[in-house]
Every structure is written in structure tokens, then in C-alpha cells.
XYZ file of C-alpha atoms in Angstrom:
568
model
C 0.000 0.000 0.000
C 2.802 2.352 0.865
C 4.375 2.148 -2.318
C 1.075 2.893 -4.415
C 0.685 5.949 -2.235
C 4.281 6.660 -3.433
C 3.504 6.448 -7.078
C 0.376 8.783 -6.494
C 2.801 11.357 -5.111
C 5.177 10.998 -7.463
C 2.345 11.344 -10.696
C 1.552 14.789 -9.177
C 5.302 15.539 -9.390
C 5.538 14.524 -12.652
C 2.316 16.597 -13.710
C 2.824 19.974 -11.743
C 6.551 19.928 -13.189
C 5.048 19.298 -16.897
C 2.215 21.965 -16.618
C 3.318 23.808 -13.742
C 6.677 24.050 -14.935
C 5.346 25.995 -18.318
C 3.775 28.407 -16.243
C 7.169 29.358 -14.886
C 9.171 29.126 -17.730
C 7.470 31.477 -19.452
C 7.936 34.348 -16.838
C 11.966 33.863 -17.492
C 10.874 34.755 -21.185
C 8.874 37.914 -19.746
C 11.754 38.933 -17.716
C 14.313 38.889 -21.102
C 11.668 39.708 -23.665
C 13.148 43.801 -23.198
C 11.642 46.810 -23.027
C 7.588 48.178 -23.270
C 7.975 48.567 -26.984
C 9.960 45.277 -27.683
C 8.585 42.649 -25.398
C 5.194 43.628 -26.421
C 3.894 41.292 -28.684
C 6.243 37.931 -26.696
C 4.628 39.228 -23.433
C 1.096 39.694 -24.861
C 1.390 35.800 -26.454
C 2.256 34.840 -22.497
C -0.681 36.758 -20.982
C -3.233 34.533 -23.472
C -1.542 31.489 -23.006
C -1.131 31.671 -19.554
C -4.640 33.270 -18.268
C -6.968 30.072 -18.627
C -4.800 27.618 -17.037
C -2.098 29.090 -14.589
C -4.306 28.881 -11.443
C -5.532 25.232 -12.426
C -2.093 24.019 -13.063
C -0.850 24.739 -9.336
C -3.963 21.897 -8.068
C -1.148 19.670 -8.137
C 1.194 21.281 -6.259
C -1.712 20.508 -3.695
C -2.447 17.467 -4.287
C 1.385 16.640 -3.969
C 1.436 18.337 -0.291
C -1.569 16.682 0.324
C -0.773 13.143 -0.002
C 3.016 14.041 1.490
C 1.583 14.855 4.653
C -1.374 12.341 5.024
C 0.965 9.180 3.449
C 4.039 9.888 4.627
C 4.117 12.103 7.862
C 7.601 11.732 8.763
C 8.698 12.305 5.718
C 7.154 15.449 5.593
C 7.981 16.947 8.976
C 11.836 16.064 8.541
C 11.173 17.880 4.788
C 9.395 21.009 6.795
C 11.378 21.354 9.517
C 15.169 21.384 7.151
C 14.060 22.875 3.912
C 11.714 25.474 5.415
C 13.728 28.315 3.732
C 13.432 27.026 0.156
C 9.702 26.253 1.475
C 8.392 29.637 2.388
C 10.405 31.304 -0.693
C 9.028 28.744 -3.249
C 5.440 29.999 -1.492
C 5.947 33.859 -1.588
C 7.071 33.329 -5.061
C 3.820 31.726 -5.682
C 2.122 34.433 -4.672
C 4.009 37.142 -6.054
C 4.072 35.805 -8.984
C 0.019 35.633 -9.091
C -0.481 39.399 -7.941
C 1.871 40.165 -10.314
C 0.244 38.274 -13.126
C -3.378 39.560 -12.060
C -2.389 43.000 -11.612
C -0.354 43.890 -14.630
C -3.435 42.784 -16.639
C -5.299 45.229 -13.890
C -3.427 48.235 -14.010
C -3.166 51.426 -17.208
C -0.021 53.129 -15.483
C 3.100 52.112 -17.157
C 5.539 52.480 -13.885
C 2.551 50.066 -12.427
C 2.215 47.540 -15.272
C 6.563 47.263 -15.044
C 6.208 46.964 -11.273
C 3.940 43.587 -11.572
C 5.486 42.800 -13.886
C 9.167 42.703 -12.280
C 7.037 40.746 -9.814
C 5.603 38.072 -11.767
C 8.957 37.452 -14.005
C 11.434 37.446 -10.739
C 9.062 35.194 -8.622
C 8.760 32.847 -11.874
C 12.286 31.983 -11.641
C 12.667 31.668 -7.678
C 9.940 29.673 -7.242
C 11.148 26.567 -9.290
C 14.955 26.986 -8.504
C 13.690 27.134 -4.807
C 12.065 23.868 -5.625
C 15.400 22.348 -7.687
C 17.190 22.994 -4.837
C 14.881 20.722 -2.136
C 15.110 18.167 -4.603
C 19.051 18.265 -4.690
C 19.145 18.804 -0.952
C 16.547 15.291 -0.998
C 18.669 13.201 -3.267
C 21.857 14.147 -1.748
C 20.707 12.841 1.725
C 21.156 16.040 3.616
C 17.472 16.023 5.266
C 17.820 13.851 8.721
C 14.767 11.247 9.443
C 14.425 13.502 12.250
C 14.263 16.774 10.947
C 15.588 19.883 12.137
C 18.839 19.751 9.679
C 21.292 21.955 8.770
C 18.394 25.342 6.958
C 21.461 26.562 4.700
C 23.707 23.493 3.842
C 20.560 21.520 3.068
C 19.880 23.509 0.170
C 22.669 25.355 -0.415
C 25.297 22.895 -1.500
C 26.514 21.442 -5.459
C 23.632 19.021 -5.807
C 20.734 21.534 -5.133
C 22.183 23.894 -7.442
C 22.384 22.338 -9.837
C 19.057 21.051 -9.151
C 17.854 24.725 -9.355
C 19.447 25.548 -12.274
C 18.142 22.841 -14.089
C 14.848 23.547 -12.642
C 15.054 26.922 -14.047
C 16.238 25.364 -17.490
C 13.886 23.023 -17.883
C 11.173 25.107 -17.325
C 12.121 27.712 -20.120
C 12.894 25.074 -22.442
C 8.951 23.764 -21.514
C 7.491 27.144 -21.730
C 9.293 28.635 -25.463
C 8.438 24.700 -26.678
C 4.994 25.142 -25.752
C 4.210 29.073 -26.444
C 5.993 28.188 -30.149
C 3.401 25.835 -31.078
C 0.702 28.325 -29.815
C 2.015 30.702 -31.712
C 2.014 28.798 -34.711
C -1.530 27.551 -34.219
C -2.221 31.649 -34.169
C -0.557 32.280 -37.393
C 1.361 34.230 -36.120
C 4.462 33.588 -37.919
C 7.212 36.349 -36.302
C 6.437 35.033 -32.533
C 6.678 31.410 -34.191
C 10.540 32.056 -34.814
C 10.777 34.285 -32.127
C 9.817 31.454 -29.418
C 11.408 28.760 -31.556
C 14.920 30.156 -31.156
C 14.753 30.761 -27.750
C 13.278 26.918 -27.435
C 16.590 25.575 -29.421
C 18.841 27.576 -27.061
C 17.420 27.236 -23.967
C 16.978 23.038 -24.746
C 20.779 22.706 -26.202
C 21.857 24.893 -22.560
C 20.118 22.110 -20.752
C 21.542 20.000 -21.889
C 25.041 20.674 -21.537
C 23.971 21.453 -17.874
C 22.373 18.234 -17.396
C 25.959 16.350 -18.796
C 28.234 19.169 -17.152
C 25.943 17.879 -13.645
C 27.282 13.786 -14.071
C 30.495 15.124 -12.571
C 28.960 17.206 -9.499
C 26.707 14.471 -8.791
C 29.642 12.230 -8.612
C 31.400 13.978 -6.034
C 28.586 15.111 -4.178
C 25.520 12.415 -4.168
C 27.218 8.835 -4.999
C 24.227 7.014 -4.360
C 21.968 9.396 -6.774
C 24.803 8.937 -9.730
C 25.251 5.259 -8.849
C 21.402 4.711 -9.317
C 21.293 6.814 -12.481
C 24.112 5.244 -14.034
C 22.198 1.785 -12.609
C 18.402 1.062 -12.613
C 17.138 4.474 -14.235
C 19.939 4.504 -17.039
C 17.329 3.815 -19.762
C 14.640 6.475 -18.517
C 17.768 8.900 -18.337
C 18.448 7.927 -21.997
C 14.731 8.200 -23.166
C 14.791 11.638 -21.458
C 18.043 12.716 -23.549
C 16.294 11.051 -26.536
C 13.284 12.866 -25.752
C 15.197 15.899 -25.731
C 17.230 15.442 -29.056
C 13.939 15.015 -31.283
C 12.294 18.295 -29.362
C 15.124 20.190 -30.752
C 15.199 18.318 -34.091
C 11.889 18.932 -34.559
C 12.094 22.701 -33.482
C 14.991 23.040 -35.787
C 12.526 21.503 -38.474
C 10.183 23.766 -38.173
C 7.391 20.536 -37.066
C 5.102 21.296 -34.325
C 3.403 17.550 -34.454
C 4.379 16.008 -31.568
C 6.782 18.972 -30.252
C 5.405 19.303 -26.984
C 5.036 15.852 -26.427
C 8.731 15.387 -26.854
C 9.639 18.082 -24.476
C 7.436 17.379 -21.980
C 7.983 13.648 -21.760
C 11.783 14.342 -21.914
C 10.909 16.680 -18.485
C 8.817 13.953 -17.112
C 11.208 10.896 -17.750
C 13.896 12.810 -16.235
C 11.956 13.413 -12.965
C 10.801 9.978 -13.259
C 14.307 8.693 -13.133
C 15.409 10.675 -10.124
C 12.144 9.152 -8.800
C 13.213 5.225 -9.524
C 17.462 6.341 -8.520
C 15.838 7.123 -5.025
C 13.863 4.431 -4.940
C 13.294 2.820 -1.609
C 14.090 5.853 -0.067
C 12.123 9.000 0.355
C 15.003 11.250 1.849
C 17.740 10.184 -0.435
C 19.993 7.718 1.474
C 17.626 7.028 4.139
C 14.270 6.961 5.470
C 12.960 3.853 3.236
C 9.174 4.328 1.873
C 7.506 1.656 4.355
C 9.059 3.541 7.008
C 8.216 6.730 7.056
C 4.406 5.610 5.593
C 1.423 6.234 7.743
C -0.755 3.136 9.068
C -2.853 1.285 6.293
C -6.155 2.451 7.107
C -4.503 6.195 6.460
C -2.972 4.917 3.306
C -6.612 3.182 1.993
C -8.079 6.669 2.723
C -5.554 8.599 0.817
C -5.340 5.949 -2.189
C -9.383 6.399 -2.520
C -9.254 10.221 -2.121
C -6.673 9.897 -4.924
C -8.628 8.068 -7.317
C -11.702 10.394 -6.883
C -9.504 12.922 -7.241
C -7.939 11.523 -10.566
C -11.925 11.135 -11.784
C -12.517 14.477 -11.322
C -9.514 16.580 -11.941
C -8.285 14.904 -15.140
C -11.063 15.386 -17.200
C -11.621 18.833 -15.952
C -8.099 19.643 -16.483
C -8.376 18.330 -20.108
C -11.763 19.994 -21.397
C -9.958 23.181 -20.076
C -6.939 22.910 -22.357
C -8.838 21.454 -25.094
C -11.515 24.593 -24.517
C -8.473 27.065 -24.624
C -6.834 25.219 -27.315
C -10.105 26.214 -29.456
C -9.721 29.709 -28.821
C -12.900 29.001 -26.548
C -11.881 30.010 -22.836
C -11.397 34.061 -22.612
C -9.819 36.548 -20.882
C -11.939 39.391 -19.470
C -13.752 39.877 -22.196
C -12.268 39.539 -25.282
C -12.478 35.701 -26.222
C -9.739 33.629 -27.737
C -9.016 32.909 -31.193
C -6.778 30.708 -33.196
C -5.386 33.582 -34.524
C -4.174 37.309 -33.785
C -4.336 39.725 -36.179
C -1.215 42.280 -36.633
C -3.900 44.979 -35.082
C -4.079 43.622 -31.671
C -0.851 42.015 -31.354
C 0.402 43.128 -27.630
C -2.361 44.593 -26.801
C -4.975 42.783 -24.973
C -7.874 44.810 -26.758
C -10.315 44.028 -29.662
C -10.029 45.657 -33.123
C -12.332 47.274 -35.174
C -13.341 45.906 -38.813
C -11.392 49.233 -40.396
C -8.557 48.177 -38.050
C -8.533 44.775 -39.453
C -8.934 45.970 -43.099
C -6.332 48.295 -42.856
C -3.698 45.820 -40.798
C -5.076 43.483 -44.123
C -3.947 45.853 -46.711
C -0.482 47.261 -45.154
C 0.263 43.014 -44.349
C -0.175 43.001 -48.511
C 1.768 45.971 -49.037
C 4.428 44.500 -47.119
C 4.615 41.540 -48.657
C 4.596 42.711 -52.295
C 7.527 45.218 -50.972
C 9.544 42.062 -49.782
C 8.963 40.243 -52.864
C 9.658 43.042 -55.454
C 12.521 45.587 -53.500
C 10.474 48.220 -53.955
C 9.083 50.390 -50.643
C 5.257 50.703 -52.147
C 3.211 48.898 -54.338
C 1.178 50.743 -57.488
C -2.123 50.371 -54.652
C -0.440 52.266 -51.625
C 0.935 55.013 -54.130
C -2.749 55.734 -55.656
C -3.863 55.644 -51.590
C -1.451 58.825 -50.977
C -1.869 60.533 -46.996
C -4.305 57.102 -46.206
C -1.237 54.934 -46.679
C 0.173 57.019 -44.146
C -2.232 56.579 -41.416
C -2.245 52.793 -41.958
C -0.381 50.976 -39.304
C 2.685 49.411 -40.873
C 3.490 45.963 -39.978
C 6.929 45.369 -38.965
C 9.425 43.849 -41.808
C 11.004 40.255 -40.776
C 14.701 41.812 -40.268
C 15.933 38.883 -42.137
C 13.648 38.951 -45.149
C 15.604 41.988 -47.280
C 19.554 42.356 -46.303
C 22.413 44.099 -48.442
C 25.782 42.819 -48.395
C 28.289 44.705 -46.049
C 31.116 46.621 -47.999
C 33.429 45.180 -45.578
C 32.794 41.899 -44.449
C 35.827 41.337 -42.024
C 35.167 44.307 -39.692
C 32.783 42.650 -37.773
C 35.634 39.300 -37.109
C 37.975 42.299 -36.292
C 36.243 44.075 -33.883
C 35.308 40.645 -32.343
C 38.454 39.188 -32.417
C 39.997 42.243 -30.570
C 37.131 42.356 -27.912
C 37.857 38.593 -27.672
C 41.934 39.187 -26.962
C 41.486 42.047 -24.654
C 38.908 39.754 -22.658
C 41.238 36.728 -22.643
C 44.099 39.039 -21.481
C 41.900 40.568 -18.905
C 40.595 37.262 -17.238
C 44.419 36.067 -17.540
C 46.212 39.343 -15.401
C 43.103 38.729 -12.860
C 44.065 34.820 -12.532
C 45.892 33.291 -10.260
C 46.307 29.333 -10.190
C 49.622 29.462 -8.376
C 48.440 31.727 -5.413
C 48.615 30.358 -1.990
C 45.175 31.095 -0.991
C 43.883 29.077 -4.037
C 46.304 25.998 -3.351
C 44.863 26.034 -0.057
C 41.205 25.513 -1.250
C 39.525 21.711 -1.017
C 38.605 21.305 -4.891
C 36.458 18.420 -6.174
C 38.635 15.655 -7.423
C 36.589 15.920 -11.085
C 38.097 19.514 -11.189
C 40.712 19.667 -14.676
C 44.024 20.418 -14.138
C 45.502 24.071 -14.267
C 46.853 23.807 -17.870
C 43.531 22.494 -19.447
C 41.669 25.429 -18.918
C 44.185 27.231 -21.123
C 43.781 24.769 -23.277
C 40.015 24.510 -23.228
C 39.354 28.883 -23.820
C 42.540 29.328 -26.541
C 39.757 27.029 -28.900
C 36.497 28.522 -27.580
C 37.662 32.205 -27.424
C 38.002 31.956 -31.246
C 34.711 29.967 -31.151
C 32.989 33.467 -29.444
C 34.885 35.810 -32.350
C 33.849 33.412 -35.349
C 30.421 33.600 -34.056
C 30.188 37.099 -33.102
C 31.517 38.031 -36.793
C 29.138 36.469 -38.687
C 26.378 37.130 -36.659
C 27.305 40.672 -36.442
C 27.581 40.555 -40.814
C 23.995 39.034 -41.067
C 22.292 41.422 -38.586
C 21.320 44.913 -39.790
C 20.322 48.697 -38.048
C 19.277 48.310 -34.205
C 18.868 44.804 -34.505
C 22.679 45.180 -34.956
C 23.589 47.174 -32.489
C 21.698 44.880 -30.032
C 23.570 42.272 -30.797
C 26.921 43.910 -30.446
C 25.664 45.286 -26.988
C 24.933 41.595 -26.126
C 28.267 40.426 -26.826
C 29.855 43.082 -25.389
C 27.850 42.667 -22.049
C 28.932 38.932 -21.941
C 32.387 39.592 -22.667
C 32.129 42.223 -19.515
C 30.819 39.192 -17.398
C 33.695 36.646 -18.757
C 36.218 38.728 -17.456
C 34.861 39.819 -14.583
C 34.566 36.804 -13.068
C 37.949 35.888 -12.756
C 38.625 39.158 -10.881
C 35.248 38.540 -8.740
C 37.279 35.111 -8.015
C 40.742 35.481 -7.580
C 41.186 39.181 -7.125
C 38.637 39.587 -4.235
C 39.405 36.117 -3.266
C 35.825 35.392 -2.772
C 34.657 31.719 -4.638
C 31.130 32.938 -3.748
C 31.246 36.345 -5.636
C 32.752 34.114 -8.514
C 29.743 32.026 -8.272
C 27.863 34.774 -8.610
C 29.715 35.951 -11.641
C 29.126 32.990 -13.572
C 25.156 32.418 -12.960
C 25.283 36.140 -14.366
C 27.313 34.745 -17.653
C 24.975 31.957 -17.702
C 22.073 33.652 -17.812
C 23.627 36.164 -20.841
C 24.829 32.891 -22.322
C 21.299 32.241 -22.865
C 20.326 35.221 -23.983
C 22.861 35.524 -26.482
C 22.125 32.495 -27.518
C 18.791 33.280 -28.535
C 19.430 36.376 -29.892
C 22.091 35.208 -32.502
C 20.087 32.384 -32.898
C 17.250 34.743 -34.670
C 19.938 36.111 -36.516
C 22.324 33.452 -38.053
C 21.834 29.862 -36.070
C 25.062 28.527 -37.611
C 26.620 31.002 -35.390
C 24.323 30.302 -32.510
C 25.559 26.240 -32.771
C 29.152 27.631 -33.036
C 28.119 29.226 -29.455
C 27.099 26.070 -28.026
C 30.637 24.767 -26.842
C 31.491 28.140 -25.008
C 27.919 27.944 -23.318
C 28.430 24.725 -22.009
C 31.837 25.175 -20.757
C 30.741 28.315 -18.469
C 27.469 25.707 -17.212
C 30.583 23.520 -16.385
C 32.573 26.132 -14.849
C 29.494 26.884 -12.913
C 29.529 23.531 -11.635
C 32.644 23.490 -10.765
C 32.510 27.001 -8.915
C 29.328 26.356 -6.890
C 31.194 23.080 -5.439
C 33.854 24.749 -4.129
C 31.946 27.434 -2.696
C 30.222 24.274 -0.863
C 33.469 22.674 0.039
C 35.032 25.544 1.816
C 32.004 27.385 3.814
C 34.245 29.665 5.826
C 36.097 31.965 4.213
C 39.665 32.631 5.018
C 41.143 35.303 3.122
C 38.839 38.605 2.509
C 40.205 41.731 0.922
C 42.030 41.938 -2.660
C 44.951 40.059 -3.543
C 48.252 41.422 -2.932
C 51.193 40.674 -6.380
């Protein structure tokens, strides 16, 4: 009986992280869609998606607290009374990120609508790294049957960082999978590559977290990487499978069966941690049978659970199938499969000479991108009308001139590049006493492979940066030189965060900063030229390593023992 309890807890895992998960993804891509003007039309495509079935999708974070506490009391007061912190932020996030949702829709003021909306993007991203890091601080055994455990090295050590990172990762790559298809199924065909970028990037990024994490995993939970190198190796490999045809499919512009393949490469990874646990509840202890409650508790829970399966799955599914059909509204303005260029970003309903005048400047624009020229015979007879019409916003790859000078771009890369490497190198210190002194994981390289590891991927960053700088044009341009330049501040700052100030946590810092611009400018240059965004790919995972490798050393030495900057 104890064990079927288990698997009912662990299917309302599996579903809150699926549907839940989404919901929090897609406030990352809030937070990095940019400013008023630019994240419009991305944020406006989150608000639709997102209004019918936010609040339903966090049932199962009840139900999953529910049947914790009624199956498997012990488990849950040892859980409680260690990982309370993570606990109560994962909550206030929760709510946050609600208000914020609610009341951006709510409010006309613009310094009010950026307010919520800080809100609900921050609290979207500490909510489910709060809950990656219980996870890591559950597999990695650091939650005593008895409870009251260590509140900060419990989740606040290599495992449940990473778990929150991937958390995090997972979530995005969930949430730009899922809002590309529903752009697609509104013909809409700018936020369709807009969201499938992103989905590419932020998939290939978790990836190279997920095989960058074997090693810290290793070192820091041997019985979780014994078990998933044991009895859940094949769901591990379905889940990587899973994730390869997501991408291939993205990449192939297929939506049939896209979010299938993301989602069950979410699920069978959770699944697997679920089975590497297996008998135990708190990671290395504390088996199932043990911490479950007495079988006539257990019958009532399993009954409760089946009633509540009867009721909430088909509910659940007539209200995605409902919104799916452009059915379910918000306020009131109804769905549709489809959103015109007129109300794009907007929220509000369009009149019929809005929609025949978005109709005519959408043919004007595309007889302008087929023939060169900037109006059709039509719009030149329509004079001072043509003027008033709203124009619709050229694809900025559709109509590009060759640069005179193709090798300025490589140039000005390359040099940024150089003065970077030399930078990080001056900062460095690998012989310094202070450093020797550290305990390092065992899985950390040796001091001459790093050299050996940037000299390639520097050249990597300029390659990529050229010709993505060549193929982008005007202020799409210049953001993408301000993006590389931004990362290339936060490379070589870290080493001076690190060895300068002496301070492995200020490093750690540094690099979750380059990680999350890694991802950005992934998705950015993807948009742009995605031969340079794959060229990217190496350098992105190498910082998710380097992250790895930071945030265990930060765990391995808590106090810290030299504070100031570094004397030559």
C-alpha cells in the first residue's frame, strides 16, 4: 500500500513539473523579452496562453502536499522542519508571482504595469529553482529522518544547485516549446521564430547542464549517480532522446508532436530521479515503508486519490482542449486561433477598419519584400491614407544588403575577444597560496587544461560574433553587439570577482550572471544566423561547467579565510 501511495505522489510531481513548470518558464521569457515597446507582442502571447490555465495548473502542487503529509508524515515533517527556507520562498514566489500576473493585466499606469510585472517574471524563476534545490538537498541525503537539519547546507550545496538551475532550465525550455506551437496555431508567424529560437537555445543549454551535472553528482551524491548510471539509465536515456527530437523537430520547423517530446523528456527525467531514489524518500535514508502512515490512512488517501484523478483529469483536459479552441477568454475579449497584426500586444479588440487596414499594409508588405520596392502601385494611388495605416513590422531577415566590408565585424570581435582573454588572464591566479589552499572536487581539470580549453572557444565566441554581427542589420545590430559586449564584460569579470577579491562565492555569482547572458545571447544570434548560434554552443556549455565546478567549491570551503584583494 505504501508504495502505491508513493507512485500517487510521485504522478503529481511529474504533472505539476510538466504543466506547472510551463507556467514558470514562461515568466523567465517575460523577464528577457526587453523593453515596453519590444517585449510587447512575446509578453502579450504569455498573458493569453497563460490566463486560462495558470491557477488550475498549481492543483497539483496541492495534491502533492496533500498526499506528502497524510501518506508519509515523517517524511514530511523532517522535509518542513530542514528545507523550510526554500519552502516559504518557493510559497511567496507563488504568490508574487500571481499578484503580479493579475495586476499587470489590472493596471493602465506604465511604472505600475513594469512593477507587476518585475514581480511576476522574478518570482517565476525563484519559485522553481527554490524547488530544484529541495530536490538536490533530498537526493543528496542532507534532510535527517528527524528533521531539524542543517536550513542553509541543506539547500545550499553542489547538488541543489544544480538542481535549481536545471529547474530553471527546464522550465524555459517547456514554456518557449509550448508558447511556439501556440504561436504557430495563431498564425502568427514572427512570434513562431521568435519562441522557436529561444526553445533551441534554452533546450541545447540544458543540456550541456544536465551532462556538465554527471560530474557534481559524482562527487557530491554517490548514491543518486550510482542509481542513475544503474536502474534508471534507460529512462535517463529516453529523457536525452526525448530531448534530441524536441530540438530536431524545433529546428525543423514541425510542431506535431513537439510538446510531447519536451514534456515527456521533463517527465522521464523526474521519473528517473524518482526510480534512482527508490526505496528511499530522503535520499539515502528513510525507506518508503518507514516513514508511511498506518494502512487504514494509506486506503483513505489511495481512494481520495482516485476520486480525485476522476474528477480533476477530465476537468483539467476539457480546459486545455476549450483554450486550445480559442474558446476560454480573458476578461472579455475571447480567444481565437489567430491574432491579427492589429491587436498584437495589446490585450484589446479591433475594429473591422482596423482589421482591413492591418489586411492591406500586411499586402503591401509583402509585395515590398517580394519586389525591393518600398510601395506597391495600390499604396501610391492611396497617398496621406497609406500614411495613417499601421505598418506591420518587416522580418529583419527577409531583405539584407551585403556589407562593404565583411571582415570588420571578425575584427572588432576578435579584438574584444583578446582584450577579454588578457583581462581574465592578469586577474588569474592558479599558483596563489590562498587558491592551493582551497579543497577542490577531485573531477576539477588540471591548471593547464583550462588554457587549453578557452585558446579554442575564445576563437569559437569571435567566429560567431563576426558572422552574426555581418547578417544582422540597423538596431537589430547594435543589439547584438551590446549583447556580446555585455557577456564579454561578465567573462572577465569573473575571474577578478574570483581570484582578485578572493571570494569563490562572488565568482559564483559571476558565472550564474554569464549563464544567464549565455542564454540570452544564444537566442538572440540564434534569430539572426543559427550557424553562429551552434558555433556558441561549446562556449555555453563550458561556463554551465565552470558553474559547476565554482558552486562546489563554494560548498566545500564554507568559511572563508582570506577577505580583501589580492596582494602581487
Amino acid at each position: 500500500m505504501a508504495e502505491l501511495v508513493a507512485v500517487f505522489l510521485f504522478i503529481g510531481v511529474v504533472a505539476y513539473a510538466v504543466l506547472g513548470g510551463a507556467d514558470f518558464g514562461a515568466g523567465f521569457w517575460d523577464l528577457i523579452a526587453g523593453g515596453a515597446k519590444r517585449g510587447r507582442e512575446p509578453r502579450h502571447l504569455i498573458d493569453v496562453s497563460l490566463a486560462p490555465v495558470w491557477e488550475a495548473n498549481h492543483t497539483w502542487l496541492i495534491y502533492c502536499l496533500v498526499v506528502l503529509w497524510t501518506g508519509f508524515p515523517a517524511a514530511f515533517a523532517a522535509i518542513t522542519t530542514t528545507l523550510y527556507i526554500p519552502l516559504i520562498l518557493a510559497l511567496l514566489g507563488i504568490v508574487l508571482r500571481g499578484a503580479g500576473f493579475a495586476f499587470r493585466k489590472a493596471t493602465v499606469r506604465t511604472e505600475e504595469q513594469r512593477l507587476y510585472g518585475a514581480a511576476f517574471a522574478l518570482s517565476s524563476i525563484l519559485t522553481p529553482y527554490c524547488f530544484g534545490a529541495i530536490a538536490g538537498g533530498l537526493a543528496s541525503g542532507r534532510v535527517p529522518t528527524a528533521g531539524n537539519g542543517d536550513a542553509i547546507s541543506s539547500w545550499v550545496n553542489p547538488s541543489s544547485i544544480l538542481g535549481g538551475i536545471l529547474a530553471v532550465l527546464a522550465c524555459s525550455y517547456l514554456a518557449a516549446t509550448y508558447l511556439t506551437v501556440e504561436a504557430l496555431h495563431r498564425d502568427d508567424q514572427k512570434l513562431y521564430r521568435y519562441y522557436r529560437d529561444r526553445a533551441i537555445a534554452a533546450g541545447a543549454v540544458t543540456g550541456a547542464v544536465s551532462i556538465a551535472g554527471i560530474f557534481v553528482l559524482q562527487a557530491d551524491s554517490p548514491r543518486l549517480f550510482d542509481r542513475l548510471s544503474g536502474p534508471a539509465l534507460p529512462l535517463v536515456v529516453l529523457a536525452a532522446v526525448g530531448g534530441l527530437v524536441g530540438l530536431a523537430l524545433l529546428w525543423a520547423r514541425r510542431t506535431v508532436g513537439t510538446r510531447v517530446a519536451a514534456a515527456g523528456a521533463v517527465a522521464l527525467v523526474i521519473i528517473g530521479w524518482g526510480v534512482a531514489q527508490t526505496p528511499y524518500l530522503l535520499g539515502t535514508h528513510l525507506s518508503i515503508t518507514e516513514a508511511a502512515a498506518p494502512n487504514a490512512a494509506l486506503a483513505v488517501v489511495v481512494g481520495v486519490a482516485i476520486v480525485a484523478g476522476l474528477l480533476i483529469v477530465p476537468s483539467l483536459l476539457l480546459l486545455f482542449r476549450l483554450s486550445g479552441r480559442g474558446v476560454v477568454g480573458v476578461g472579455d475579449r475571447p480567444f481565437r486561433s489567430s491574432v491579427r497584426e492589429g491587436e498584437r500586444g495589446s490585450g484589446e479588440g479591433v475594429t473591422e477598419g482596423d482589421r482591413d487596414a492591418a489586411s492591406k499594409a500586411a499586402d503591401r508588405s509583402s509585395a515590398g519584400r517580394g519586389t525591393g520596392a518600398a510601395l506597391t502601385k495600390g499604396a501610391r494611388r492611396t497617398g496621406a491614407k497609406t500614411a495613417r495605416t499601421p505598418a506591420v513590422p518587416l522580418d529583419p531577415t527577409a531583405v539584407r544588403s551585403e556589407p562593404r566590408h565583411r571582415w570588420v565585424p571578425y575584427a572588432l570581435c576578435a579584438g574584444a575577444v583578446t582584450a577579454t582573454a588578457v583581462a581574465g588572464a592578469r586577474a588569474t591566479r592558479p599558483d596563489a597560496r590562498w587558491y592551493r589552499e582551497l579543497n577542490t572536487p577531485d573531477w576539477q581539470p588540471p591548471p593547464w587544461a583550462f588554457g587549453a580549453v578557452w585558446t579554442p572557444l575564445y576563437a569559437s565566441v569571435a567566429v560567431a560574433g563576426g558572422r552574426a554581427l555581418n547578417a544582422a542589420r540597423g538596431p537589430e545590430r547594435k543589439a547584438l553587439a551590446g549583447e556580446f559586449a555585455a557577456n564579454l564584460a561578465l567573462n572577465a569579470g569573473w575571474s577578478n570577482l574570483f581570484f582578485r577579491l578572493r571570494s569563490p562565492l562572488a565568482g559564483l555569482v559571476g558565472t550564474l550572471l554569464l549563464d544567464a547572458s549565455n542564454i540570452r545571447l544564444l537566442a538572440r544570434v540564434a534569430r539572426t544566423d543559427r550557424k553562429a548560434a551552434v558555433t556558441l554552443l561549446p562556449y555555453a556549455a563550458w561556463c554551465a561547467y565552470a558553474t559547476c565546478l565554482n558552486a562546489s567549491i563554494v560548498a566545500r570551503n564554507h568559511e572563508p579565510r582570506h577577505r580583501g584583494p589580492a596582494k602581487s
